[in-house]
Structure formats: C-alpha cells, structure tokens
Amino acid sequence: MSAVRILSRLLIIGGTIGVLLAVRSLRAPDLNDSGRAHKPEPAGDLYGAVPIGGTLIGGKLHYVELDLEQWDLRVLRAESIGAQVADAETYARKTGARIVINGGFFDEQLKPLGLVVTDNKVNNPIHPANWGVFLVCDSGPRIVHQRDYRAGPERYALQSGPRLVVKGEVTSLKPGKAFRSAVGITSHDRVVLAATENTALSLAEFAEILARPQSQGGLGCVDALNLDGGPSTQFFINLDNVRVSVPGGWGIPTALAAFPRGNKGR
C-alpha cells in the first residue's frame, strides 16, 4: 500500500475517533430511576484502592473516605425499594445513592440479623452476639459493642461483626479467608467504606490494612466493623471521576449508602 493511501486511512480513522469522542462528551447526564440527574459529589479525594498481592487477576481493596458534613450516609433496606433483597447497583439506581456497600448479616429467610435503624425507626432488634453497632448520629459516626448500645438520637444504625479495630488496635480475630467488606471511622470522624475485589483476606489481614496509617499505605481507621463478607461482599461507586462495581454473589437485605448533601433520594 502506498504512503499516500496509508496517510489517507490514518486521517479518516483519526477523524472518526475525534467524532466519537465529541459525541461521547455530549452524552446525556447520568440519571437514576427517578429521572433526576445525579447531584455532583463534593470535591476531594474520595476514592482509593490498595493493591493486594498473591492473586493473578489483580486483587485490590477499594475504599472511599467520606466527610459526613458533605455526605449523607444512610442504612437502606431492600423493603424500602419494593424487594426482599437487592444488589448494590440496584440500591443505587433505585435511590439515587452514589456509593453503596453491602450491610450486615442475614438469616436463611433473608431477614437481617441484628439491629437496623433507619430514619430514627427501629426496623430490626438488637442481636445478642459479640458484634458491634455502627451509628450515624447528629454528633458524628460511632462504632460501639452491642452490649454498650443504648437507643438514643441515632438516625441510622447497623449491627454486624466482629469489630476489627478498636481505638486504633486490631482485635483478636478468627482465622479463615474470604471476600471482605467493612465500615470504619478515622481520627477525623470521617467514614471509610471498604471492600475487596478478586482477593480473599483473613480478618486479621483486613483489619491490619484498615488500621494502618494512611502515610504507610493503610486506611487510617481508629475503629472498624466487619460487614457481611463472602458472596455478600459488593461495592458500587458512581462518582464523576471513577466508577467501580464489585458484584456480589446474591442480593442483600440491607446496605450502607452515601448521598451528596442536598440529595433527598428515596
């Protein structure tokens, strides 16, 4: 093929790519099921990923760090969107949430195991297990042992376990590897949501990453609570500059979800 013909084809291909990119840049705004455009998330470095060695397919730990003055963090129930269980992406699509992670454990009837509080209403009672409770209060987020929980002004609460990090220290944890997810709190009262992808960790390995200072490649949590892992592990992140979907093996009856302040959702 002559140099002229090669150059002509390159120009045609380049022009086509340019048109496609232009069309893509003009695409309609991302809408949720309510038909409203997603509210832009607050500025800042929200998302990160920690590479996890020992896998051939690129295992990593995805996480977000949320300032609750800018983000509204809620406990969601599948019942509120007309289902018994739902996956993380469906929760996001149905409610307008920008970030969704799986919640706590559940029984064979797909009913939550442990305390669930939404909008100041107790939807499920406390479970007498050696677990913790994650609380969203007007005064800030907290994680307490279930025996220390007292019903109060919390707007949202979710029981799960075990507690992985308490006052900056990794707790004594059982062995065994699985997919993992957790909610944590930093020394600045920011909330960390984290889940593994394509890698299984022991609870101790997971907790060590959560507790390790950010300056050393960790997530800097002073308190952290294990969420339901294994096939329940799922994480959906839909931000302006990043989209992550870690699908679970089945639907879940509860989830933690983050909405930009001012977005009422459902």
mmCIF file of C-alpha atoms in Angstrom, residues 132 142-145 162-173 183-187 206-208 210-212 220-226:
data_model
loop_
_atom_site.group_PDB
_atom_site.id
_atom_site.type_symbol
_atom_site.label_atom_id
_atom_site.label_comp_id
_atom_site.label_asym_id
_atom_site.label_seq_id
_atom_site.Cartn_x
_atom_site.Cartn_y
_atom_site.Cartn_z
ATOM 1 C CA GLY A 132 -20.631 -4.106 67.110
ATOM 2 C CA ARG A 142 -19.619 5.881 66.119
ATOM 3 C CA ILE A 143 -18.968 2.159 66.479
ATOM 4 C CA VAL A 144 -19.848 0.544 69.814
ATOM 5 C CA HIS A 145 -20.081 -3.010 71.130
ATOM 6 C CA PRO A 162 -16.885 -8.632 64.596
ATOM 7 C CA ARG A 163 -15.263 -5.328 65.431
ATOM 8 C CA LEU A 164 -11.961 -5.313 63.570
ATOM 9 C CA VAL A 165 -10.282 -2.222 65.007
ATOM 10 C CA VAL A 166 -10.947 -0.643 68.412
ATOM 11 C CA LYS A 167 -9.196 2.590 69.405
ATOM 12 C CA GLY A 168 -6.575 2.045 66.722
ATOM 13 C CA GLU A 169 -5.753 -1.536 67.713
ATOM 14 C CA VAL A 170 -6.534 -4.694 65.742
ATOM 15 C CA THR A 171 -8.742 -7.024 67.786
ATOM 16 C CA SER A 172 -8.311 -10.775 68.325
ATOM 17 C CA LEU A 173 -9.885 -12.371 65.264
ATOM 18 C CA VAL A 183 -17.115 0.331 57.664
ATOM 19 C CA GLY A 184 -14.537 2.325 59.603
ATOM 20 C CA ILE A 185 -14.035 5.696 61.264
ATOM 21 C CA THR A 186 -10.850 7.794 61.123
ATOM 22 C CA SER A 187 -9.437 10.068 63.829
ATOM 23 C CA PHE A 206 -8.115 -6.993 56.539
ATOM 24 C CA ALA A 207 -8.047 -5.280 59.930
ATOM 25 C CA GLU A 208 -4.330 -4.534 59.628
ATOM 26 C CA LEU A 210 -7.808 -0.731 57.902
ATOM 27 C CA ALA A 211 -5.813 0.268 60.995
ATOM 28 C CA ARG A 212 -2.506 1.050 59.279
ATOM 29 C CA GLY A 220 -6.159 5.067 58.993
ATOM 30 C CA CYS A 221 -9.210 3.745 60.849
ATOM 31 C CA VAL A 222 -9.298 4.067 64.635
ATOM 32 C CA ASP A 223 -12.459 1.948 64.739
ATOM 33 C CA ALA A 224 -13.735 -0.519 62.157
ATOM 34 C CA LEU A 225 -16.587 -3.001 61.921
ATOM 35 C CA ASN A 226 -16.720 -6.063 59.706
#
